[in-house]
Amino acid sequence: CPRGSRPRRRRSPSGGPGCSPQRPFCSASPPSSTGTSPCTTRSTICGGQLGAATAKLQSCIVVMDSSLDMSSVFSYQSNDEFVPSRSLKNFSLLLSLSALYAPIIILKYIDLLSRLRRSGGSEVAFNKRLAYRVDIFLSLHPYAKPLVLLVGTMLLIGLGGLALYGVTDDSLSDCLWLSWTFVADAGNHANAVGFGPKLVSVSISIGGMLVFAMMLGLVTDSISEKFDSLRKGRSEVIEQSHTLILGWSDKLGSLLNQICIANESLGGGTIVVMAERDKEEMEADIAKMEFDMKGTAVICRSGSPLILADLKKVSVSKARAIVVLAEEGNADQSDARALRIVLSLTGVKEGLRGHIVVELSDLDNEVLVKLVGGDLVETVVAHDVIGRLMIQCARQPGLAQIWEDILGFENCEFYIKRWPQLVGMQFEDVLISFPDAVPCGIKMASYGGKIILNPDDCYVLQEGDEVIVIAEDDDTYTPSPLPKVKEAVYIDIVRHERNSQKILLCGMRRDIDDMIVVSPFFKPLITFSL
């Protein structure tokens, strides 16, 4: 209490201990020599002391606040220092809006100018040319769509961060992070406070939903394209030493069956079929054939044998053998297509490991195909061969069963193999060197692989010659030492004179003359019945 007052035990209305003046202190004091009253002097002294204490208290508060949070220091900045920060935020908001609407305005203006220019001419509109360029860009570049999506996402994050920086008090880095969270998760904008932040947050979230929808569409399209390529047989075949069949015909079933039987001794193999058909249809047709694959896998691919890219897709350079099937219909068109396939095969840069067997429909086209293919190509005129076999079977009953056993893989068949230990032997000694096979010819290396059936007994095997035998399988026969043969009297076989035969042919076909001429020594009397 001031001097002249004494404390009381009851409280004053202000809540502190009350002071009751014994006497009026200021009113009774006379003025000083300077003309100021004691009350004024005492009030001045008390005010100075109070100001000094207040200054010390503020300095302590500032030091304590600076140690806890440096951001409070900026709260004491003047309004003049805060103006550039607010102007920067306004500029960022204006920049984001300008970057958003400026391309639209520019495109509209250019389109308007192009319309005015082409009002008297035939110039294409600018928006159509721009759409065409965008279409070409997206079509030619495989990664154009993901790149466009990435650029759009980055622009959305950048413009959204600038807009948030203009309507909030956060830093630019925090605003960019908030923009990314709004793009990644549309529900993060629920905590926004204020009209401006809410509007910008909702706009960024809508853009994020569009980005997510486009990304989901791209992923779905890529997965669908991958499954479609697998379903349609567009994937690459990674095989080697496989049998490649090009084309599709009604002979494919028997051909697959015979190859599967031939591969049984090897533990199975791989057959690749490529034709201009759907992969699922080919697999369904092969499944309907219902024969035992015997460990052989059949792979179907859809493609054209005339395209090098499709041939590389089935590993044509690593195939052990390539079979080209003839098409049904016109013989000349079928042979022309076979010739084009041979040209495509010979154009493979990696080269061919195996040989090519081409089925032709006309005997007259055989020379041209051999001329183009060279030594790699072996031609089979199935139509002509079947006609000749029919004539021979008609002349000799029971011959059809022999051809079926020899030309198939169920029983005995032809095999060609080189035996170095037989070089220098005469063919008459070769005949008795195989106890489990029947030698019937020689493939002569000195004549470019020419095949001679039943050569002279005095023919001596040369280096590189191969022996043609009839055996059960390729691993069931091997040459053995010459056996001892007992001498016997040579029996002269009397050959009877051949008589003319009469054969009735029912029907007509284009190569009827090739069927008639079976051998130069046979001149039958033919009766036609049409």
Short mmCIF file of C-alpha atoms in Angstrom, two decimals:
data_model
loop_
_atom_site.label_atom_id
_atom_site.label_comp_id
_atom_site.label_asym_id
_atom_site.label_seq_id
_atom_site.Cartn_x
_atom_site.Cartn_y
_atom_site.Cartn_z
CA CYS A 1 0.00 0.00 0.00
CA PRO A 2 1.21 3.55 -0.56
CA ARG A 3 2.66 5.49 2.27
CA GLY A 4 -0.02 6.72 4.58
CA SER A 5 -2.26 3.61 4.15
CA ARG A 6 -2.48 0.53 6.24
CA PRO A 7 -3.68 -2.89 5.15
CA ARG A 8 -6.97 -4.30 6.17
CA ARG A 9 -7.95 -7.92 6.58
CA ARG A 10 -10.97 -7.67 4.33
CA ARG A 11 -10.53 -7.74 0.55
CA SER A 12 -11.25 -4.88 -1.75
CA PRO A 13 -13.65 -5.20 -4.67
CA SER A 14 -10.69 -5.71 -6.98
CA GLY A 15 -9.71 -8.90 -5.17
CA GLY A 16 -6.47 -7.64 -3.40
CA PRO A 17 -5.94 -6.56 0.16
CA GLY A 18 -7.71 -3.25 0.73
CA CYS A 19 -5.93 -0.01 1.63
CA SER A 20 -7.70 2.57 3.66
CA PRO A 21 -6.00 5.97 3.60
CA GLN A 22 -5.50 7.47 7.04
CA ARG A 23 -5.28 10.85 5.47
CA PRO A 24 -5.28 12.26 1.99
CA PHE A 25 -1.68 12.05 1.00
CA CYS A 26 -1.57 14.06 -2.19
CA SER A 27 -4.12 16.69 -1.35
CA ALA A 28 -2.32 17.83 1.81
CA SER A 29 1.17 18.02 0.33
CA PRO A 30 2.25 21.47 -0.74
CA PRO A 31 3.74 21.99 -4.21
CA SER A 32 7.52 21.87 -4.61
CA SER A 33 9.79 24.73 -5.60
CA THR A 34 9.67 23.70 -9.23
CA GLY A 35 5.97 24.00 -9.33
CA THR A 36 5.18 20.31 -9.45
CA SER A 37 3.25 18.55 -6.87
CA PRO A 38 4.62 15.51 -5.07
CA CYS A 39 1.93 13.34 -6.66
CA THR A 40 3.14 14.24 -10.13
CA THR A 41 6.74 13.54 -9.27
CA ARG A 42 5.92 10.21 -7.68
CA SER A 43 3.74 9.20 -10.68
CA THR A 44 6.59 10.01 -13.06
CA ILE A 45 9.03 7.90 -11.08
CA CYS A 46 6.57 4.98 -10.87
CA GLY A 47 5.85 5.19 -14.65
CA GLY A 48 9.54 5.04 -15.50
CA GLN A 49 10.07 2.05 -13.28
CA LEU A 50 7.00 0.35 -14.76
CA GLY A 51 8.22 0.97 -18.36
CA ALA A 52 11.65 -0.46 -17.56
CA ALA A 53 10.11 -3.55 -16.03
CA THR A 54 7.78 -3.99 -19.01
CA ALA A 55 10.72 -3.74 -21.47
CA LYS A 56 12.69 -6.36 -19.53
CA LEU A 57 9.64 -8.66 -19.46
CA GLN A 58 9.10 -8.32 -23.23
CA SER A 59 12.75 -9.10 -23.95
CA CYS A 60 12.50 -12.24 -21.85
CA ILE A 61 9.34 -13.30 -23.65
CA VAL A 62 10.99 -12.73 -27.05
CA VAL A 63 14.07 -14.79 -26.08
CA MET A 64 11.94 -17.65 -24.75
CA ASP A 65 9.70 -17.69 -27.80
CA SER A 66 12.67 -17.65 -30.17
CA SER A 67 14.11 -20.72 -28.48
CA LEU A 68 10.81 -22.59 -28.84
CA ASP A 69 9.53 -21.41 -32.25
CA MET A 70 11.39 -19.12 -34.66
CA SER A 71 8.19 -18.39 -36.51
CA SER A 72 7.02 -16.07 -33.69
CA VAL A 73 9.86 -13.67 -34.50
CA PHE A 74 8.21 -12.88 -37.81
CA SER A 75 4.99 -11.97 -36.00
CA TYR A 76 6.69 -8.81 -34.84
CA GLN A 77 7.54 -7.76 -38.34
CA SER A 78 5.90 -4.67 -39.62
CA ASN A 79 3.16 -4.66 -42.20
CA ASP A 80 5.59 -3.29 -44.78
CA GLU A 81 7.67 -6.49 -44.58
CA PHE A 82 4.57 -8.73 -45.02
CA VAL A 83 3.39 -7.12 -48.24
CA PRO A 84 5.95 -8.84 -50.61
CA SER A 85 4.96 -12.31 -49.28
CA ARG A 86 1.28 -11.69 -49.94
CA SER A 87 2.04 -10.26 -53.39
CA LEU A 88 4.10 -13.36 -54.17
CA LYS A 89 1.20 -15.59 -53.19
CA ASN A 90 -1.16 -13.59 -55.38
CA PHE A 91 1.30 -13.84 -58.25
CA SER A 92 1.51 -17.66 -57.84
CA LEU A 93 -2.28 -17.93 -57.87
CA LEU A 94 -2.48 -15.79 -61.00
CA LEU A 95 0.29 -17.83 -62.64
CA SER A 96 -1.51 -21.11 -62.01
CA LEU A 97 -4.76 -19.79 -63.44
CA SER A 98 -2.98 -18.35 -66.47
CA ALA A 99 -1.14 -21.59 -67.15
CA LEU A 100 -4.46 -23.42 -66.96
CA TYR A 101 -6.50 -21.21 -69.26
CA ALA A 102 -3.85 -19.77 -71.57
CA PRO A 103 -3.52 -22.90 -73.81
CA ILE A 104 -7.29 -23.03 -74.28
CA ILE A 105 -7.46 -19.39 -75.24
CA ILE A 106 -4.49 -19.68 -77.60
CA LEU A 107 -5.96 -22.75 -79.34
CA LYS A 108 -9.32 -21.03 -79.76
CA TYR A 109 -7.62 -17.96 -81.20
CA ILE A 110 -5.52 -19.98 -83.65
CA ASP A 111 -8.57 -22.00 -84.69
CA LEU A 112 -10.48 -18.78 -85.32
CA LEU A 113 -7.64 -17.44 -87.47
CA SER A 114 -7.47 -20.67 -89.44
CA ARG A 115 -11.22 -20.51 -90.09
CA LEU A 116 -10.91 -16.97 -91.36
CA ARG A 117 -8.04 -17.92 -93.66
CA ARG A 118 -9.69 -21.00 -95.10
CA SER A 119 -13.01 -19.29 -95.68
CA GLY A 120 -12.09 -18.92 -99.34
CA GLY A 121 -9.85 -21.99 -99.70
CA SER A 122 -9.64 -25.67 -98.89
CA GLU A 123 -7.14 -25.53 -95.99
CA VAL A 124 -7.67 -28.04 -93.19
CA ALA A 125 -8.70 -26.64 -89.81
CA PHE A 126 -6.00 -26.24 -87.14
CA ASN A 127 -7.79 -28.39 -84.58
CA LYS A 128 -8.00 -31.26 -87.06
CA ARG A 129 -4.31 -30.98 -87.91
CA LEU A 130 -3.42 -30.89 -84.22
CA ALA A 131 -5.59 -33.93 -83.52
CA TYR A 132 -3.93 -35.73 -86.43
CA ARG A 133 -0.44 -34.96 -85.13
CA VAL A 134 -1.36 -36.16 -81.66
CA ASP A 135 -2.81 -39.34 -83.13
CA ILE A 136 0.37 -39.97 -85.13
CA PHE A 137 2.52 -39.34 -82.06
CA LEU A 138 0.54 -41.75 -79.91
CA SER A 139 0.54 -44.40 -82.65
CA LEU A 140 4.21 -44.33 -83.61
CA HIS A 141 5.75 -44.19 -80.14
CA PRO A 142 4.88 -47.12 -77.83
CA TYR A 143 5.63 -45.17 -74.64
CA ALA A 144 3.78 -42.02 -75.69
CA LYS A 145 0.66 -42.67 -73.60
CA PRO A 146 2.51 -43.26 -70.28
CA LEU A 147 4.70 -40.23 -71.03
CA VAL A 148 1.68 -37.99 -71.65
CA LEU A 149 0.08 -39.25 -68.43
CA LEU A 150 3.27 -38.54 -66.47
CA VAL A 151 3.59 -35.01 -67.87
CA GLY A 152 -0.08 -34.31 -67.12
CA THR A 153 0.33 -35.53 -63.55
CA MET A 154 3.39 -33.34 -62.97
CA LEU A 155 1.58 -30.30 -64.39
CA LEU A 156 -1.42 -30.97 -62.17
CA ILE A 157 0.79 -31.23 -59.09
CA GLY A 158 2.74 -28.07 -59.99
CA LEU A 159 -0.28 -25.89 -60.83
CA GLY A 160 -2.18 -27.21 -57.84
CA GLY A 161 0.76 -26.45 -55.55
CA LEU A 162 0.99 -22.88 -56.87
CA ALA A 163 -2.75 -22.39 -56.40
CA LEU A 164 -2.58 -23.70 -52.83
CA TYR A 165 0.38 -21.44 -52.13
CA GLY A 166 -1.71 -18.48 -53.23
CA VAL A 167 -4.72 -19.23 -50.98
CA THR A 168 -2.97 -20.58 -47.86
CA ASP A 169 -0.21 -19.42 -45.51
CA ASP A 170 1.91 -22.57 -46.00
CA SER A 171 5.28 -22.67 -47.73
CA LEU A 172 5.64 -23.63 -51.39
CA SER A 173 7.16 -27.03 -50.63
CA ASP A 174 4.31 -27.88 -48.24
CA CYS A 175 1.77 -26.80 -50.84
CA LEU A 176 3.38 -29.01 -53.51
CA TRP A 177 3.28 -31.95 -51.12
CA LEU A 178 -0.37 -31.27 -50.30
CA SER A 179 -1.10 -31.12 -54.03
CA TRP A 180 0.48 -34.56 -54.51
CA THR A 181 -1.57 -36.00 -51.63
CA PHE A 182 -4.75 -34.61 -53.18
CA VAL A 183 -3.84 -36.22 -56.52
CA ALA A 184 -2.95 -39.55 -54.95
CA ASP A 185 -5.94 -39.69 -52.57
CA ALA A 186 -9.05 -37.65 -53.29
CA GLY A 187 -10.22 -37.84 -49.64
CA ASN A 188 -7.33 -35.80 -48.24
CA HIS A 189 -9.03 -32.48 -49.03
CA ALA A 190 -11.67 -32.99 -46.32
CA ASN A 191 -9.60 -31.07 -43.75
CA ALA A 192 -9.32 -27.90 -45.85
CA VAL A 193 -10.52 -24.72 -44.12
CA GLY A 194 -11.77 -21.68 -46.00
CA PHE A 195 -13.45 -21.16 -49.33
CA GLY A 196 -10.26 -20.68 -51.35
CA PRO A 197 -8.39 -23.76 -50.05
CA LYS A 198 -11.53 -25.88 -50.37
CA LEU A 199 -12.10 -24.82 -53.98
CA VAL A 200 -8.48 -25.47 -54.99
CA SER A 201 -8.39 -28.79 -53.09
CA VAL A 202 -11.58 -30.04 -54.75
CA SER A 203 -10.23 -29.04 -58.19
CA ILE A 204 -6.94 -30.91 -57.60
CA SER A 205 -8.84 -33.96 -56.32
CA ILE A 206 -11.01 -34.04 -59.44
CA GLY A 207 -7.90 -33.87 -61.60
CA GLY A 208 -6.37 -36.68 -59.53
CA MET A 209 -9.42 -38.85 -60.14
CA LEU A 210 -9.08 -38.26 -63.89
CA VAL A 211 -5.38 -39.14 -63.77
CA PHE A 212 -6.15 -42.33 -61.84
CA ALA A 213 -8.86 -43.27 -64.35
CA MET A 214 -6.48 -42.77 -67.29
CA MET A 215 -3.73 -44.75 -65.57
CA LEU A 216 -6.17 -47.58 -64.86
CA GLY A 217 -7.25 -47.55 -68.51
CA LEU A 218 -3.64 -47.77 -69.73
CA VAL A 219 -2.87 -50.67 -67.41
CA THR A 220 -6.05 -52.47 -68.45
CA ASP A 221 -5.31 -51.97 -72.16
CA SER A 222 -1.73 -53.23 -71.82
CA ILE A 223 -2.84 -56.34 -69.93
CA SER A 224 -5.62 -56.99 -72.46
CA GLU A 225 -3.21 -56.62 -75.39
CA LYS A 226 -0.79 -59.05 -73.77
CA PHE A 227 -3.48 -61.68 -73.22
CA ASP A 228 -4.82 -61.13 -76.75
CA SER A 229 -1.34 -61.69 -78.20
CA LEU A 230 -1.01 -64.90 -76.21
CA ARG A 231 -4.48 -66.05 -77.23
CA LYS A 232 -3.98 -65.22 -80.91
CA GLY A 233 -0.53 -66.80 -81.09
CA ARG A 234 1.58 -63.67 -81.59
CA SER A 235 4.25 -64.49 -79.02
CA GLU A 236 7.70 -65.71 -80.02
CA VAL A 237 8.63 -69.40 -80.04
CA ILE A 238 11.91 -70.12 -78.24
CA GLU A 239 12.74 -73.58 -79.61
CA GLN A 240 15.51 -75.29 -81.55
CA SER A 241 15.77 -78.55 -83.51
CA HIS A 242 12.02 -78.50 -83.96
CA THR A 243 9.87 -79.36 -86.97
CA LEU A 244 8.22 -76.32 -88.55
CA ILE A 245 5.07 -76.72 -90.65
CA LEU A 246 3.98 -73.74 -92.73
CA GLY A 247 0.41 -73.76 -93.95
CA TRP A 248 -2.74 -75.72 -93.24
CA SER A 249 -4.44 -78.48 -95.24
CA ASP A 250 -6.35 -81.70 -94.77
CA LYS A 251 -3.04 -83.63 -94.83
CA LEU A 252 -1.89 -82.01 -91.59
CA GLY A 253 -3.47 -84.66 -89.36
CA SER A 254 -1.64 -87.61 -90.91
CA LEU A 255 1.56 -85.56 -91.11
CA LEU A 256 1.44 -84.76 -87.39
CA ASN A 257 0.70 -88.37 -86.55
CA GLN A 258 3.70 -89.67 -88.50
CA ILE A 259 6.07 -87.09 -87.01
CA CYS A 260 4.91 -87.97 -83.50
CA ILE A 261 5.61 -91.66 -84.19
CA ALA A 262 9.05 -90.79 -85.58
CA ASN A 263 9.88 -88.72 -82.47
CA GLU A 264 8.84 -91.49 -80.09
CA SER A 265 12.30 -93.07 -80.14
CA LEU A 266 13.81 -89.67 -79.21
CA GLY A 267 11.51 -89.24 -76.21
CA GLY A 268 9.29 -86.74 -77.99
CA GLY A 269 9.92 -83.49 -79.77
CA THR A 270 8.37 -80.19 -80.75
CA ILE A 271 6.23 -79.37 -83.78
CA VAL A 272 5.41 -75.75 -84.59
CA VAL A 273 2.51 -75.05 -86.95
CA MET A 274 2.13 -71.56 -88.40
CA ALA A 275 -0.79 -70.71 -90.65
CA GLU A 276 -3.02 -67.75 -91.47
CA ARG A 277 -5.70 -68.93 -89.07
CA ASP A 278 -6.70 -68.16 -85.51
CA LYS A 279 -4.60 -69.95 -82.91
CA GLU A 280 -7.60 -71.18 -80.94
CA GLU A 281 -9.21 -72.65 -84.08
CA MET A 282 -6.03 -74.52 -84.99
CA GLU A 283 -5.66 -75.94 -81.48
CA ALA A 284 -9.32 -77.01 -81.49
CA ASP A 285 -8.96 -78.76 -84.87
CA ILE A 286 -5.80 -80.57 -83.74
CA ALA A 287 -7.54 -81.67 -80.53
CA LYS A 288 -10.34 -83.20 -82.62
CA MET A 289 -7.85 -85.48 -84.42
CA GLU A 290 -7.60 -87.63 -81.27
CA PHE A 291 -4.31 -89.44 -81.82
CA ASP A 292 -1.52 -90.12 -79.35
CA MET A 293 1.17 -87.42 -79.42
CA LYS A 294 3.70 -89.85 -77.85
CA GLY A 295 5.46 -87.09 -75.95
CA THR A 296 5.55 -84.58 -78.82
CA ALA A 297 4.32 -81.03 -78.19
CA VAL A 298 2.41 -79.21 -80.92
CA ILE A 299 2.62 -75.40 -80.80
CA CYS A 300 0.36 -73.27 -82.99
CA ARG A 301 1.09 -69.73 -84.09
CA SER A 302 -0.91 -67.36 -86.24
CA GLY A 303 1.04 -65.62 -88.99
CA SER A 304 1.96 -65.48 -92.65
CA PRO A 305 4.91 -67.52 -94.00
CA LEU A 306 5.51 -64.73 -96.51
CA ILE A 307 6.52 -62.24 -93.79
CA LEU A 308 10.04 -62.47 -92.40
CA ALA A 309 8.98 -61.13 -89.00
CA ASP A 310 6.48 -63.98 -88.61
CA LEU A 311 9.09 -66.52 -89.73
CA LYS A 312 11.53 -65.24 -87.12
CA LYS A 313 8.77 -65.46 -84.55
CA VAL A 314 8.71 -69.27 -84.93
CA SER A 315 12.54 -69.60 -84.86
CA VAL A 316 12.80 -70.64 -88.51
CA SER A 317 16.61 -70.45 -88.48
CA LYS A 318 16.84 -73.06 -85.69
CA ALA A 319 14.33 -75.56 -87.11
CA ARG A 320 15.51 -79.06 -87.93
CA ALA A 321 13.13 -79.39 -90.87
CA ILE A 322 10.65 -77.06 -92.58
CA VAL A 323 7.56 -78.42 -94.33
CA VAL A 324 5.59 -76.18 -96.68
CA LEU A 325 2.05 -77.46 -97.32
CA ALA A 326 0.19 -76.72 -100.52
CA GLU A 327 -3.09 -74.85 -100.44
CA GLU A 328 -6.33 -76.35 -101.67
CA GLY A 329 -7.78 -74.97 -104.87
CA ASN A 330 -6.04 -73.79 -107.99
CA ALA A 331 -2.75 -75.66 -108.56
CA ASP A 332 -0.89 -72.76 -110.17
CA GLN A 333 -1.84 -70.33 -107.40
CA SER A 334 -0.85 -72.86 -104.75
CA ASP A 335 2.55 -73.45 -106.37
CA ALA A 336 3.07 -69.70 -106.81
CA ARG A 337 2.48 -69.23 -103.10
CA ALA A 338 4.88 -72.08 -102.30
CA LEU A 339 7.51 -70.41 -104.49
CA ARG A 340 7.08 -67.13 -102.63
CA ILE A 341 7.46 -68.94 -99.29
CA VAL A 342 10.71 -70.51 -100.50
CA LEU A 343 11.96 -67.04 -101.49
CA SER A 344 11.10 -65.77 -98.00
CA LEU A 345 12.92 -68.69 -96.38
CA THR A 346 16.04 -68.17 -98.44
CA GLY A 347 16.00 -64.49 -97.42
CA VAL A 348 16.45 -65.21 -93.71
CA LYS A 349 19.65 -63.45 -92.67
CA GLU A 350 20.51 -65.92 -89.91
CA GLY A 351 20.47 -68.80 -92.39
CA LEU A 352 18.65 -72.12 -92.16
CA ARG A 353 19.89 -75.07 -90.16
CA GLY A 354 17.49 -77.63 -91.62
CA HIS A 355 16.23 -78.55 -95.06
CA ILE A 356 12.98 -77.51 -96.72
CA VAL A 357 10.33 -79.91 -98.02
CA VAL A 358 7.85 -78.22 -100.34
CA GLU A 359 4.58 -79.77 -101.45
CA LEU A 360 3.61 -78.82 -105.00
CA SER A 361 0.44 -79.37 -106.93
CA ASP A 362 1.78 -79.35 -110.50
CA LEU A 363 4.77 -81.32 -111.73
CA ASP A 364 5.63 -78.62 -114.27
CA ASN A 365 6.45 -76.14 -111.47
CA GLU A 366 8.94 -78.43 -109.74
CA VAL A 367 11.94 -77.23 -111.77
CA LEU A 368 11.30 -73.56 -110.93
CA VAL A 369 11.05 -74.20 -107.18
CA LYS A 370 14.26 -76.25 -107.18
CA LEU A 371 15.99 -73.51 -109.14
CA VAL A 372 15.04 -70.91 -106.54
CA GLY A 373 15.62 -73.04 -103.44
CA GLY A 374 18.82 -74.78 -104.50
CA ASP A 375 20.13 -77.72 -102.52
CA LEU A 376 18.10 -76.86 -99.42
CA VAL A 377 14.76 -77.58 -101.10
CA GLU A 378 13.21 -80.98 -101.72
CA THR A 379 9.96 -81.00 -103.68
CA VAL A 380 7.11 -83.46 -103.39
CA VAL A 381 4.38 -83.34 -106.01
CA ALA A 382 1.82 -85.15 -103.89
CA HIS A 383 -0.87 -85.10 -106.56
CA ASP A 384 1.42 -86.72 -109.10
CA VAL A 385 2.90 -89.24 -106.65
CA ILE A 386 -0.52 -90.38 -105.50
CA GLY A 387 -1.63 -90.83 -109.11
CA ARG A 388 1.38 -92.98 -109.96
CA LEU A 389 0.94 -95.05 -106.81
CA MET A 390 -2.69 -95.64 -107.71
CA ILE A 391 -1.66 -96.98 -111.14
CA GLN A 392 0.96 -99.29 -109.63
CA CYS A 393 -1.48 -100.57 -107.01
CA ALA A 394 -4.01 -101.24 -109.76
CA ARG A 395 -1.43 -103.28 -111.69
CA GLN A 396 -0.21 -105.19 -108.60
CA PRO A 397 -2.86 -106.06 -105.99
CA GLY A 398 -1.54 -105.84 -102.43
CA LEU A 399 1.02 -103.18 -103.25
CA ALA A 400 -0.96 -100.54 -101.34
CA GLN A 401 -0.27 -102.31 -98.03
CA ILE A 402 3.43 -102.40 -98.82
CA TRP A 403 3.50 -98.69 -99.56
CA GLU A 404 1.62 -97.96 -96.35
CA ASP A 405 4.12 -99.95 -94.28
CA ILE A 406 7.20 -98.47 -95.94
CA LEU A 407 6.12 -94.84 -96.21
CA GLY A 408 4.76 -94.71 -92.66
CA PHE A 409 6.52 -94.92 -89.28
CA GLU A 410 4.40 -97.69 -87.76
CA ASN A 411 6.56 -100.56 -89.06
CA CYS A 412 9.68 -100.35 -91.25
CA GLU A 413 10.63 -97.21 -93.16
CA PHE A 414 13.48 -95.69 -95.13
CA TYR A 415 16.56 -94.30 -93.40
CA ILE A 416 19.64 -92.63 -94.84
CA LYS A 417 22.86 -92.61 -92.86
CA ARG A 418 26.61 -92.34 -93.42
CA TRP A 419 28.85 -95.20 -92.23
CA PRO A 420 32.60 -94.39 -92.46
CA GLN A 421 33.57 -98.04 -91.79
CA LEU A 422 31.89 -99.07 -95.05
CA VAL A 423 33.96 -96.74 -97.26
CA GLY A 424 35.82 -98.77 -99.90
CA MET A 425 33.44 -101.74 -99.81
CA GLN A 426 31.47 -102.93 -102.79
CA PHE A 427 27.72 -102.70 -102.68
CA GLU A 428 27.35 -106.48 -102.81
CA ASP A 429 29.22 -106.63 -99.48
CA VAL A 430 27.14 -103.83 -98.07
CA LEU A 431 23.99 -105.87 -98.74
CA ILE A 432 25.04 -108.51 -96.23
CA SER A 433 26.58 -106.13 -93.67
CA PHE A 434 23.28 -105.21 -91.99
CA PRO A 435 21.57 -108.13 -90.25
CA ASP A 436 18.63 -105.92 -89.09
CA ALA A 437 18.16 -103.78 -92.21
CA VAL A 438 17.84 -104.10 -95.97
CA PRO A 439 20.15 -101.80 -98.01
CA CYS A 440 18.40 -100.64 -101.16
CA GLY A 441 20.32 -97.63 -102.48
CA ILE A 442 23.15 -95.12 -102.21
CA LYS A 443 23.12 -91.35 -101.86
CA MET A 444 26.21 -90.35 -103.83
CA ALA A 445 28.16 -87.40 -102.45
CA SER A 446 30.25 -87.01 -105.61
CA TYR A 447 27.10 -86.26 -107.67
CA GLY A 448 25.59 -83.67 -105.37
CA GLY A 449 23.56 -86.09 -103.28
CA LYS A 450 22.03 -87.99 -106.15
CA ILE A 451 20.11 -91.07 -105.02
CA ILE A 452 20.57 -94.36 -106.87
CA LEU A 453 18.31 -97.25 -105.96
CA ASN A 454 19.65 -100.79 -106.43
CA PRO A 455 23.07 -99.80 -107.80
CA ASP A 456 25.47 -102.28 -109.41
CA ASP A 457 27.03 -104.85 -107.12
CA CYS A 458 30.50 -103.69 -108.11
CA TYR A 459 29.89 -100.07 -107.00
CA VAL A 460 32.48 -99.04 -104.40
CA LEU A 461 31.35 -96.68 -101.62
CA GLN A 462 33.19 -93.36 -101.71
CA GLU A 463 33.94 -90.89 -98.94
CA GLY A 464 30.72 -89.08 -97.98
CA ASP A 465 28.32 -91.62 -99.52
CA GLU A 466 25.24 -92.53 -97.49
CA VAL A 467 23.46 -95.88 -97.44
CA ILE A 468 19.68 -96.08 -97.89
CA VAL A 469 18.13 -98.93 -95.90
CA ILE A 470 14.71 -100.18 -94.85
CA ALA A 471 14.71 -100.69 -91.07
CA GLU A 472 12.36 -100.60 -88.11
CA ASP A 473 13.93 -97.48 -86.59
CA ASP A 474 17.05 -95.38 -86.95
CA ASP A 475 18.63 -96.87 -83.82
CA THR A 476 17.81 -100.55 -84.46
CA TYR A 477 20.44 -101.32 -87.09
CA THR A 478 24.20 -101.08 -87.42
CA PRO A 479 26.76 -102.71 -89.76
CA SER A 480 28.47 -105.90 -88.59
CA PRO A 481 31.45 -107.92 -89.88
CA LEU A 482 30.92 -109.70 -93.17
CA PRO A 483 29.39 -113.13 -92.64
CA LYS A 484 30.66 -116.24 -94.37
CA VAL A 485 28.56 -117.09 -97.41
CA LYS A 486 28.47 -120.57 -98.84
CA GLU A 487 29.05 -120.85 -102.53
CA ALA A 488 26.04 -121.86 -104.58
CA VAL A 489 25.09 -122.32 -108.18
CA TYR A 490 23.75 -119.17 -109.80
CA ILE A 491 20.14 -119.60 -110.76
CA ASP A 492 19.12 -117.86 -113.91
CA ILE A 493 15.75 -116.25 -113.44
CA VAL A 494 13.59 -116.37 -116.51
CA ARG A 495 11.63 -113.17 -117.08
CA HIS A 496 8.33 -113.69 -118.82
CA GLU A 497 7.23 -111.40 -121.57
CA ARG A 498 4.89 -108.67 -120.42
CA ASN A 499 1.45 -108.55 -121.90
CA SER A 500 -0.75 -105.55 -122.42
CA GLN A 501 -3.10 -104.65 -119.57
CA LYS A 502 -6.45 -103.01 -119.64
CA ILE A 503 -7.14 -100.51 -116.82
CA LEU A 504 -10.38 -98.63 -116.30
CA LEU A 505 -10.07 -95.08 -114.91
CA CYS A 506 -13.30 -93.68 -113.50
CA GLY A 507 -13.24 -89.89 -113.43
CA MET A 508 -11.00 -87.19 -114.86
CA ARG A 509 -8.20 -85.07 -113.46
CA ARG A 510 -5.84 -82.48 -114.82
CA ASP A 511 -2.69 -84.63 -114.75
CA ILE A 512 -4.25 -87.74 -116.24
CA ASP A 513 -1.37 -88.01 -118.73
CA ASP A 514 1.19 -88.18 -115.90
CA MET A 515 -0.75 -91.03 -114.32
CA ILE A 516 -0.77 -93.04 -117.53
CA VAL A 517 2.97 -92.82 -118.15
CA VAL A 518 4.26 -94.90 -115.22
CA SER A 519 7.42 -96.09 -116.99
CA PRO A 520 8.83 -95.82 -120.52
CA PHE A 521 8.53 -99.58 -120.93
CA PHE A 522 4.87 -99.76 -120.01
CA LYS A 523 2.36 -98.99 -122.72
CA PRO A 524 -1.03 -99.97 -121.37
CA LEU A 525 -4.33 -99.84 -123.16
CA ILE A 526 -6.46 -97.37 -121.23
CA THR A 527 -10.23 -97.14 -121.31
CA PHE A 528 -11.71 -93.94 -119.95
CA SER A 529 -15.10 -93.74 -118.28
CA LEU A 530 -16.26 -90.23 -117.55
#
